Short mmCIF file of C-alpha atoms in Angstrom, two decimals:
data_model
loop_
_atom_site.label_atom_id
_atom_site.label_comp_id
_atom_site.label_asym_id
_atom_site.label_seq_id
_atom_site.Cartn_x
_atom_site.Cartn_y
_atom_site.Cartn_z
CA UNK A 26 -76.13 135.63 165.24
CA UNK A 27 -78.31 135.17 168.25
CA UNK A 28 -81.95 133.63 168.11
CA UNK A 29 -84.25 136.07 167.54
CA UNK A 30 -86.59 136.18 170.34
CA UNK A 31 -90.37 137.41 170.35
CA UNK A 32 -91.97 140.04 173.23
CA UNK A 33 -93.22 136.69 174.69
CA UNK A 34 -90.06 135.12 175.80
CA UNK A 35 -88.69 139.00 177.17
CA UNK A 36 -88.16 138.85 180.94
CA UNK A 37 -91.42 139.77 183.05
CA UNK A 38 -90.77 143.60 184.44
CA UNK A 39 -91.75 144.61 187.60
CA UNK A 40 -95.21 143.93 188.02
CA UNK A 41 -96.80 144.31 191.39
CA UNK A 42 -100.46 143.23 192.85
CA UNK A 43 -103.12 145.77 192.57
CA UNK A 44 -103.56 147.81 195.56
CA UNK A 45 -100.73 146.14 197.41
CA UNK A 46 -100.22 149.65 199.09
CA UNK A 47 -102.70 148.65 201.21
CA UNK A 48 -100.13 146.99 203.67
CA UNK A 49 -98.12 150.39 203.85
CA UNK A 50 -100.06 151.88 206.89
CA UNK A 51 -99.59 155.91 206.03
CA UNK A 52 -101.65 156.67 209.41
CA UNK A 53 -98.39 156.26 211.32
CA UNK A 54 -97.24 159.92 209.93
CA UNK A 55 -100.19 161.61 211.88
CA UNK A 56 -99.18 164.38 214.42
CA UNK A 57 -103.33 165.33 215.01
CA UNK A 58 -106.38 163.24 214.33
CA UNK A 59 -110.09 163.74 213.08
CA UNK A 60 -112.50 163.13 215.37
CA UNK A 61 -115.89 162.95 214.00
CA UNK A 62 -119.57 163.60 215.78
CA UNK A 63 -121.69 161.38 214.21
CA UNK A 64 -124.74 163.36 215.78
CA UNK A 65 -123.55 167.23 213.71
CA UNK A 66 -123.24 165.03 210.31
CA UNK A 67 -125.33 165.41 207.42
CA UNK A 68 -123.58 162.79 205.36
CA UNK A 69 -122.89 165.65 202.44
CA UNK A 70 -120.00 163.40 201.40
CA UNK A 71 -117.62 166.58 201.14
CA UNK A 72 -114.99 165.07 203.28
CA UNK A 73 -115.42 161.35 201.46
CA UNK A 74 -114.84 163.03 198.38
CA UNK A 75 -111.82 165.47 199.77
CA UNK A 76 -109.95 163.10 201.60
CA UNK A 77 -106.96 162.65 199.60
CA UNK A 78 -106.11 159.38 201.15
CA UNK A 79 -109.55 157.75 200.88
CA UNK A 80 -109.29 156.93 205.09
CA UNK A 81 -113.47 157.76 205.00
CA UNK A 82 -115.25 154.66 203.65
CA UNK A 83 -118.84 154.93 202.70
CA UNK A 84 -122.27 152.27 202.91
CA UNK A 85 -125.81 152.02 201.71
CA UNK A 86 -127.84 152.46 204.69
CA UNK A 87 -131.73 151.58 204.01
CA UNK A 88 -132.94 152.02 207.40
CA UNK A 89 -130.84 155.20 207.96
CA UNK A 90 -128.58 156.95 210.72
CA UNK A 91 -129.24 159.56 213.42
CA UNK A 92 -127.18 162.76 212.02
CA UNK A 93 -127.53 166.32 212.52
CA UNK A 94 -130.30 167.82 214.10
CA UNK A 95 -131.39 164.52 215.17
CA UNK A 96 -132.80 163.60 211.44
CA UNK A 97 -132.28 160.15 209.78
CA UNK A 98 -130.16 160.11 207.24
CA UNK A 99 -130.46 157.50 204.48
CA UNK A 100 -128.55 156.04 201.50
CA UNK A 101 -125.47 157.01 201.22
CA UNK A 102 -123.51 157.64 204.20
CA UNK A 103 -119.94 157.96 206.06
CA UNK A 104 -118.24 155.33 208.13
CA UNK A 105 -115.40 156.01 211.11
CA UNK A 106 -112.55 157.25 209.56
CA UNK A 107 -109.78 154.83 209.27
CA UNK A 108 -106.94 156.29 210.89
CA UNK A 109 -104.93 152.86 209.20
CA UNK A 110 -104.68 155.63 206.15
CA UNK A 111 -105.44 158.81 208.27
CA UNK A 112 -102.33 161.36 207.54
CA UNK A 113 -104.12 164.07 209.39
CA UNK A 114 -103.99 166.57 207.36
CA UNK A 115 -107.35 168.86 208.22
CA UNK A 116 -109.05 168.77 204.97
CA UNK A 117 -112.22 167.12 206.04
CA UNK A 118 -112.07 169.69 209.27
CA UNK A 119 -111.60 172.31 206.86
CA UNK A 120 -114.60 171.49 204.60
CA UNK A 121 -117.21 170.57 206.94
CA UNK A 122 -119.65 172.32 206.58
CA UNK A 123 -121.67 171.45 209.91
CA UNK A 124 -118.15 171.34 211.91
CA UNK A 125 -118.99 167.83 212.47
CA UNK A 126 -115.27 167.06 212.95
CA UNK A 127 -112.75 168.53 214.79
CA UNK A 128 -108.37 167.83 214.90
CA UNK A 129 -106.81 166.31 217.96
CA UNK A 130 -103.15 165.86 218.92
CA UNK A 131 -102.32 162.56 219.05
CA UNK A 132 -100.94 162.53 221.73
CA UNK A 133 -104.27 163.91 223.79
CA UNK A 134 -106.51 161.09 221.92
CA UNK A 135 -103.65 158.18 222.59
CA UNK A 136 -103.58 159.57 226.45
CA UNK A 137 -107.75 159.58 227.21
CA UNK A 138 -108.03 155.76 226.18
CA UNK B 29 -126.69 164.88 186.57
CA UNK B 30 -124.53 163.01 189.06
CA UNK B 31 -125.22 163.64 192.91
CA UNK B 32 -121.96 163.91 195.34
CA UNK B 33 -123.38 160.41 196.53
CA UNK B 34 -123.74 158.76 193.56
CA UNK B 35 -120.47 159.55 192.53
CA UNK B 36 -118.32 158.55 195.91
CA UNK B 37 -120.68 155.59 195.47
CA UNK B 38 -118.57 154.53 192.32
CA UNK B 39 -115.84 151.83 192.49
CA UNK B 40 -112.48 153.86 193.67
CA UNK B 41 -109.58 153.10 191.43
CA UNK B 42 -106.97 154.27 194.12
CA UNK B 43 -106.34 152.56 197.29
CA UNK B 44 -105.16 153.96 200.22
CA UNK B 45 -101.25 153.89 201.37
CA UNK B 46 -99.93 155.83 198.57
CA UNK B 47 -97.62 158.70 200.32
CA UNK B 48 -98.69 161.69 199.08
CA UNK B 49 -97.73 164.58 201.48
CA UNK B 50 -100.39 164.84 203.97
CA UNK B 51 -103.24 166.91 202.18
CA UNK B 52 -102.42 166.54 198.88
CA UNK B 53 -105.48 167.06 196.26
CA UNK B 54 -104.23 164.72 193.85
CA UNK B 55 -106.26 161.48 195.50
CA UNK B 56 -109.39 163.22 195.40
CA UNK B 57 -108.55 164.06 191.28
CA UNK B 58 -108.13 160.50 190.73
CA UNK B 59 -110.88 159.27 192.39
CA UNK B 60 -113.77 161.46 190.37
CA UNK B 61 -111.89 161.07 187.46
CA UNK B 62 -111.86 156.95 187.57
CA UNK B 63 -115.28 157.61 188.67
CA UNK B 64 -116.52 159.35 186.14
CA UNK B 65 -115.61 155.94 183.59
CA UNK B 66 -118.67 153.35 183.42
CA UNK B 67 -115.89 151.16 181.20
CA UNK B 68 -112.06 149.37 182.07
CA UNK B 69 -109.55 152.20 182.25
CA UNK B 70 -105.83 151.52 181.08
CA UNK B 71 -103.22 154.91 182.42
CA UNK B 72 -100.19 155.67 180.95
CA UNK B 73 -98.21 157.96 183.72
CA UNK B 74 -95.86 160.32 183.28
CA UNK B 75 -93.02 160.67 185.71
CA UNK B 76 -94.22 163.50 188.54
CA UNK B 77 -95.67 163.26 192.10
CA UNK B 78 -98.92 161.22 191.35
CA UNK B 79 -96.20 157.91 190.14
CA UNK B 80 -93.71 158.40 192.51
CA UNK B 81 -96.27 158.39 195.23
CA UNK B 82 -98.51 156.26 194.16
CA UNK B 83 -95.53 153.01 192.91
CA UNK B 84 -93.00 153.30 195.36
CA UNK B 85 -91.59 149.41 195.41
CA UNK B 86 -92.98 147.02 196.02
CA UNK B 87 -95.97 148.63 196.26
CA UNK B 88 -98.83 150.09 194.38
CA UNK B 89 -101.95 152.09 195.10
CA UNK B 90 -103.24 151.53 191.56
CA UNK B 91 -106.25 148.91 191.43
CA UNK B 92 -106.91 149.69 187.54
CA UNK B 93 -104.08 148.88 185.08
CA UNK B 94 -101.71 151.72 185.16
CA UNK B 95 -98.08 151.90 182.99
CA UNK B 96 -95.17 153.92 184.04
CA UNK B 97 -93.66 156.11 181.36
CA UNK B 98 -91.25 158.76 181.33
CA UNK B 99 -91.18 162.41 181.91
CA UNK B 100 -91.88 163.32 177.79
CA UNK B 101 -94.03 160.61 176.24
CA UNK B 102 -97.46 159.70 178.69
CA UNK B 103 -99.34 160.60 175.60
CA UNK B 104 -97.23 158.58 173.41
CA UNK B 105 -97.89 155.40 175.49
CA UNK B 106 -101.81 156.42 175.68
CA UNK B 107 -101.37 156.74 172.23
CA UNK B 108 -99.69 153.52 171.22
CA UNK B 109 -102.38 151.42 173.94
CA UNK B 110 -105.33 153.27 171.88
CA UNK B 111 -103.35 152.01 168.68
CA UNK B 112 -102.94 148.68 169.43
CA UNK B 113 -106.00 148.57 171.28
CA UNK B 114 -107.97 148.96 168.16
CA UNK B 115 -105.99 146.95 166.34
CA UNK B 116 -106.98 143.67 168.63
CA UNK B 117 -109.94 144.63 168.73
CA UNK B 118 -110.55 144.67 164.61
CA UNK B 119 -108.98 141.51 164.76
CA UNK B 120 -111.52 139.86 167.27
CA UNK B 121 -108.73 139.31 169.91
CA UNK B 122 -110.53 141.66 172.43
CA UNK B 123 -114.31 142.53 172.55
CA UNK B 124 -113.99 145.06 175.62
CA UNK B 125 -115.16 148.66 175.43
CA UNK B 126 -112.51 150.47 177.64
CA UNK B 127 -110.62 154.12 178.10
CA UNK B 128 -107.79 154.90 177.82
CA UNK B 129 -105.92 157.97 180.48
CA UNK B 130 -102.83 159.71 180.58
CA UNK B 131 -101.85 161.44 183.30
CA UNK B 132 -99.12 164.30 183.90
CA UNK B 133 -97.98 166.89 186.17
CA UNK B 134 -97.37 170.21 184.90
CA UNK B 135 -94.10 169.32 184.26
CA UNK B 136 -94.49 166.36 182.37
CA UNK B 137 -97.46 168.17 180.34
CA UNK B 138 -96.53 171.89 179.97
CA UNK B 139 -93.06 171.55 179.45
CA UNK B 140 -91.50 167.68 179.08
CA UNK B 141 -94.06 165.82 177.63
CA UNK B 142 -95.52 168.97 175.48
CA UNK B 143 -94.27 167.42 172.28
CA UNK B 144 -95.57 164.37 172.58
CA UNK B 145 -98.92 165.37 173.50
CA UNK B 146 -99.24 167.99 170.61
CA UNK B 147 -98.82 164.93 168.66
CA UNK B 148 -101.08 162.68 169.99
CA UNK B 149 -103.76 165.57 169.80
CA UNK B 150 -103.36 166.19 166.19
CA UNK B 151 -103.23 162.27 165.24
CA UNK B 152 -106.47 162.17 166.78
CA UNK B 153 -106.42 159.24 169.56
CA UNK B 154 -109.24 158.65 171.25
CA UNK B 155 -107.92 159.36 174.51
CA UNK B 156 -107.72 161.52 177.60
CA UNK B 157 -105.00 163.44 178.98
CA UNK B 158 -105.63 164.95 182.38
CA UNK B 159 -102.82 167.45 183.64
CA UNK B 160 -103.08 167.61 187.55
CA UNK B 161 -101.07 171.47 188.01
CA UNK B 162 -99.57 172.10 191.19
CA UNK B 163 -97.62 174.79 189.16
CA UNK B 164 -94.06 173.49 189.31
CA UNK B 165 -91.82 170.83 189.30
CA UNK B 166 -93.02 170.06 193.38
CA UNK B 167 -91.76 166.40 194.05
CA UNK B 168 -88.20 167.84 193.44
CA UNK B 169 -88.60 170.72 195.68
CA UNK B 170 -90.47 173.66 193.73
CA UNK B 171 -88.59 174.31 190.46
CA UNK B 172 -90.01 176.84 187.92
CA UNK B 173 -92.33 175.27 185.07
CA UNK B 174 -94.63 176.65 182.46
CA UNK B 175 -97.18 176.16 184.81
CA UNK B 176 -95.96 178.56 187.62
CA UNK B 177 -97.58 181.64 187.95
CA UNK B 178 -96.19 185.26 187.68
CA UNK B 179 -94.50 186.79 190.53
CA UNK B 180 -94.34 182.58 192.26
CA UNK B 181 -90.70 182.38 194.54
CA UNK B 182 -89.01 178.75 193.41
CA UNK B 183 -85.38 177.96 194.04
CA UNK B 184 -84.76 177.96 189.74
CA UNK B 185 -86.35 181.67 189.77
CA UNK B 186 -86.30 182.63 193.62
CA UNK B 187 -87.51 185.92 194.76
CA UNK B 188 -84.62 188.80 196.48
CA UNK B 189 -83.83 191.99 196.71
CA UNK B 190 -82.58 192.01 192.28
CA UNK B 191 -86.07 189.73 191.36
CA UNK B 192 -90.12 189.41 192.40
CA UNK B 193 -89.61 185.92 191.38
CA UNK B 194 -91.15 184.20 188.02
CA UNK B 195 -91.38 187.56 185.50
CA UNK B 196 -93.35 185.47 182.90
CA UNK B 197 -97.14 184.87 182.57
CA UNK B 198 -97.98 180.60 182.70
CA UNK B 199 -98.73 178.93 179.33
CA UNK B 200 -102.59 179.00 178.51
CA UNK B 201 -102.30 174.89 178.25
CA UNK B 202 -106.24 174.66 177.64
CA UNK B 203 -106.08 177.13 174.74
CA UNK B 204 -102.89 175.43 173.20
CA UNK B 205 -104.96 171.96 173.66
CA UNK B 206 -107.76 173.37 171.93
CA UNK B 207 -106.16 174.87 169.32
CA UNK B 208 -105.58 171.24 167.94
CA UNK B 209 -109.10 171.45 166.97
CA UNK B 210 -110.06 168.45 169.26
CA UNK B 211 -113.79 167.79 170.76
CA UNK B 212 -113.37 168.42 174.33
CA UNK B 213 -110.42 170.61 176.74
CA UNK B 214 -111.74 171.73 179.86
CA UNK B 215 -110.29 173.30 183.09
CA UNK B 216 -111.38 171.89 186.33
CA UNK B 217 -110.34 171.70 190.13
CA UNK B 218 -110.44 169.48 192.60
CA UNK B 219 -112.77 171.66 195.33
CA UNK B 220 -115.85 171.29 192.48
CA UNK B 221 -116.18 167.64 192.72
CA UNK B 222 -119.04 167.79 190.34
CA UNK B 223 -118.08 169.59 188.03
CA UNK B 224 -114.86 167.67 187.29
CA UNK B 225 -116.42 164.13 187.36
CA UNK B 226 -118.91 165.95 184.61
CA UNK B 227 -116.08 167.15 182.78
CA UNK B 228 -113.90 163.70 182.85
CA UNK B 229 -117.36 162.20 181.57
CA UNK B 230 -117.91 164.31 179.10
CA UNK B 231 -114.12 163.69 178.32
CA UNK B 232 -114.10 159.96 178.49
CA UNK B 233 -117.04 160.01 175.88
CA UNK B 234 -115.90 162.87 173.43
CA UNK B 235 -114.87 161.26 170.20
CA UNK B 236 -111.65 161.94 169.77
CA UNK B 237 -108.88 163.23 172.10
CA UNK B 238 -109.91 165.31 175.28
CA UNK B 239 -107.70 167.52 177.44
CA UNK B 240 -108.47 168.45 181.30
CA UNK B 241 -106.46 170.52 183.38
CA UNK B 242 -106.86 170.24 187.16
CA UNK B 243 -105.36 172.78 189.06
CA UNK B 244 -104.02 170.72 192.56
CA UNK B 245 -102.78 173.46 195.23
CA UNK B 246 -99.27 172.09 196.50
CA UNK B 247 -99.17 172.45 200.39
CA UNK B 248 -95.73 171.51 200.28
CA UNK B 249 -94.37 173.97 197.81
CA UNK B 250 -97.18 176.90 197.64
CA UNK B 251 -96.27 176.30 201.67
CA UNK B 252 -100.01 176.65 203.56
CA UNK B 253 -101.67 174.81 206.00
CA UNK B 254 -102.24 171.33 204.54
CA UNK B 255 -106.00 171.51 205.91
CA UNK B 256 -106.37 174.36 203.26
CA UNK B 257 -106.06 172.95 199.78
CA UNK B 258 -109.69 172.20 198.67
CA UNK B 259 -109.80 176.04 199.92
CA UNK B 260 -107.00 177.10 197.91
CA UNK B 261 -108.65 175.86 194.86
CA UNK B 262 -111.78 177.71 195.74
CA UNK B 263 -110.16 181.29 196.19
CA UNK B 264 -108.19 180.19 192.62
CA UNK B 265 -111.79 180.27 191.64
CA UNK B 266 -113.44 182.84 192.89
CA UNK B 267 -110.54 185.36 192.23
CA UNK B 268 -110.80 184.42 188.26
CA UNK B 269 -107.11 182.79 188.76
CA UNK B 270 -108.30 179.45 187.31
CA UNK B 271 -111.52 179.77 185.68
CA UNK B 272 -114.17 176.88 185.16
CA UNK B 273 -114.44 176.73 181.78
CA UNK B 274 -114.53 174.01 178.70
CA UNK B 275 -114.17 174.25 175.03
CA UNK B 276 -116.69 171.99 173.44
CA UNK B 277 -115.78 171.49 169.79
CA UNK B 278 -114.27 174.89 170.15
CA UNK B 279 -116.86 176.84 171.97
CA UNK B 280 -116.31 178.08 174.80
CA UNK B 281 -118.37 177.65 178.31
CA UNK B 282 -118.00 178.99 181.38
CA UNK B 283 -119.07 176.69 184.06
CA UNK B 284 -119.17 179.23 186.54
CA UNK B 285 -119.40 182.75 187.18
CA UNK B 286 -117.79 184.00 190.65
CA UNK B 287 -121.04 187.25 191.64
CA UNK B 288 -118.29 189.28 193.60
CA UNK B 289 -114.75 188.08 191.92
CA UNK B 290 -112.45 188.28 194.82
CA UNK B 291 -109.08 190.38 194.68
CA UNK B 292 -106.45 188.07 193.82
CA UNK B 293 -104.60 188.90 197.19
CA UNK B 294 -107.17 186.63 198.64
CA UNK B 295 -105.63 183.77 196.51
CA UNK B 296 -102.34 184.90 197.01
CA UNK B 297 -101.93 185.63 201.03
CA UNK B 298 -100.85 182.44 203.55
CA UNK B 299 -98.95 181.08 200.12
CA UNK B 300 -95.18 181.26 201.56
CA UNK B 301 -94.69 181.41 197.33
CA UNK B 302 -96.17 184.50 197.25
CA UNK B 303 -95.34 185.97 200.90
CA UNK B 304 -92.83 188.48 199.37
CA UNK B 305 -95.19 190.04 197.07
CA UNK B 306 -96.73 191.71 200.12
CA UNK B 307 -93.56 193.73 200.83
CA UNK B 308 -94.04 197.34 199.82
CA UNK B 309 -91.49 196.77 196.53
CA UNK B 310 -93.58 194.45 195.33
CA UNK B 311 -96.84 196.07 195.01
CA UNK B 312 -96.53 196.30 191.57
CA UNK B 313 -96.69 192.79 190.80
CA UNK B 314 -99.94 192.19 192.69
CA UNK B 315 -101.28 195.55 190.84
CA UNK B 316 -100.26 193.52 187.80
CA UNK B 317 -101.02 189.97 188.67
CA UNK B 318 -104.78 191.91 189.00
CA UNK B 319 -104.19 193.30 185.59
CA UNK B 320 -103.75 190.16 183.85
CA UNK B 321 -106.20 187.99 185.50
CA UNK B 322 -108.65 190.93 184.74
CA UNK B 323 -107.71 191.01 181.25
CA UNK B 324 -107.67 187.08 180.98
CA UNK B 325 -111.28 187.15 182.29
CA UNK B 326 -112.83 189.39 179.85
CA UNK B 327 -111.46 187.88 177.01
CA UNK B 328 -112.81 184.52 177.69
CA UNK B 329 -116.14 186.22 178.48
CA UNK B 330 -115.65 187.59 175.15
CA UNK B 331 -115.02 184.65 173.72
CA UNK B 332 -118.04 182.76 175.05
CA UNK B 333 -120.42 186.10 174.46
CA UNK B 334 -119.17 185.88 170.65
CA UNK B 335 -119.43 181.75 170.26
CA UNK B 336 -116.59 181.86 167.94
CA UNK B 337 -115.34 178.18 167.59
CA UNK B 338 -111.50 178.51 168.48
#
């Protein structure tokens, strides 16, 4: 008879880090990118919330950001999108509803720099 | 009642990196749903796109504790964590308030993992199950499921000159869910942001088991333009395809009420799914696809007008 052995003593699985996907840069599958005009956004947080992968982080601002129509915009509001993540898919293009963002090949934004 | 802010303003429980296909809904499902939990959340996963995408080794998008499980039994797991769960905590080992998930495709809810979540419903675990529906078995390249919708091409019931594609009606999942007499089913989608984060709420705090459908258009499979999926779940909308509804200790609600329902071509055209429908032969199955959603429509009107608990 073997020893009889407890869930404890069981072999560890395979457990992994939270949010170690983080070092897997899904950007690099882009064909077209978002560009975004800081000066047509209303900060509506459609796209934040849409963007499948995330790539649009969010801050607290107190004293506000110039956004569409020249109005300050306060509290909540939209960062660069990080094109780290970026798959370019359109979504955030699609949604906008102030066309505050527009697609780009990659190959035309890699070229103008 | 939550603002869009004030929800993307809540810690995200997915990270980015995860390879979904480029414009894939089921992020943003994850995201309000985590949101919508002010406690800990444990997942139990069934087999589908959102694990596959989301664990591929050695990585993992998940920043909340999340278990893998198999095709058939994510509400067995969520059902054995809220077991043992309550058993630590009766025996002072844990002092924690937390929620417990499942999550499943279509697949892995509708069809595979049906029996195990009929029985977690009737034991009565205080749980949620969300189903995110792309309408097939999509990760393994569009097979027919419960799910898929009449008339839908897929290579197990593809469309020719002898067939329109699927001939059967999809399962009424809610209903089914509902019919297990438990506090809280809803349907959601992932274009209402809102709306869904208020129905995972009112889900994570029901007492007793809660069921949530999310319908998640599949750019792959349905074949459109990736950009178009939050607008996809619109038009499913506002052509009475996938109503906003919930059935709150069997009543029925409709969260919203489309002024000028849409044809359901509108739903239907730029799907490569449904591109053969539009031949002249085929007619007849958008004249019936019309039919049914109709007929779908006025019975759950019906059903709210009358407040019959179901």
């Amino acid at each position: 008879m073997t020893e009889k052995k407890g869930w404890k003593d069981l072999m560890r699985g395979a457990d992994l880090p939270p949010a170690s996907s983080l070092e897997y840069k899904t950007g690099s599958w882009r064909t077209s990118r978002p560009v975004w005009d800081p000066d047509k956004c209303t900060h509506c947080m459609f796209c934040v919330a849409y963007c499948p992968d995330m790539a649009i982080s969010i801050v607290k601002s107190e004293e506000g950001v110039k956004g569409f129509n020249g109005r300050i915009y306060k509290g909540t509001v939209r960062l660069e999108t990080d094109l780290d993540f970026c798959k370019g898919c359109g979504i955030c293009v699609h949604e906008c509803p102030t066309h505050a963002i527009e697609m780009i090949r990659e190959e035309e934004a890699t070229s103008s720099k | 009642m939550a603002t869009l802010q004030e929800i993307m303003s809540k810690p995200v429980g997915l990270a980015p990196g995860h390879r979904m296909c480029a414009g894939c809904g089921i992020g943003s499902i994850v995201r309000a749903i985590l949101a919508a939990s002010d406690k800990p959340v444990i997942i139990a996963n069934a087999t589908g796109c959102l694990e596959v995408v989301t664990t591929i080794y050695p990585y993992s998008a998940w920043k909340v504790p999340w278990i893998h499980v198999t095709f058939e039994n994510a509400a067995a797991v969520a059902s054995g964590i809220e077991t043992a769960y309550k058993s630590l905590r009766k025996r002072g080992k844990i002092d924690k308030d937390v929620n417990i998930l499942a999550f499943g495709g279509d697949g892995g809810t509708y069809d595979i993992g049906f029996q195990a979540l009929s029985g977690a419903l009737e034991r009565g675990h205080n749980f949620m199950y969300v189903v995110y529906d792309n309408e097939g078995y999509m990760n393994t390249g569009n097979q027919r499921s419960a799910a898929t919708p009449y008339g839908a091409n897929t290579t197990t019931v593809p469309a020719g000159s002898k067939s329109f594609g699927k001939p059967q009606w999809r399962k009424n999942i809610v209903e089914i869910a509902a019919a297990h007499r438990i506090p809280y089913a809803a349907q959601a989608t992932n274009h209402n942001i809102i709306d869904l984060y208020n129905k995972a709420k009112k889900g994570f705090e029901a007492d007793g088991p809660a069921f949530l459908a999310v319908l998640q258009p599949c750019t792959t499979n349905w074949r459109f333009d990736p950009a178009a999926t939050m607008a996809y779940s619109k038009l499913a909308v506002e052509t009475n395809f996938w109503p906003l509804y919930e059935i709150e200790k069997g009543k029925v609600h409709i969260n919203h009420k489309p002024k000028n329902r849409k044809p359901i071509e509108e739903f239907l055209k730029g799907q490569g799914r449904f591109k053969h429908l539009f031949k002249d032969e085929n007619k007849h199955v958008i004249e019936k696809m019309q039919m049914m959603v109709d007929k779908e429509w006025e019975r759950l009107l019906k059903l709210e007008e009358s407040g019959i608990e179901l």
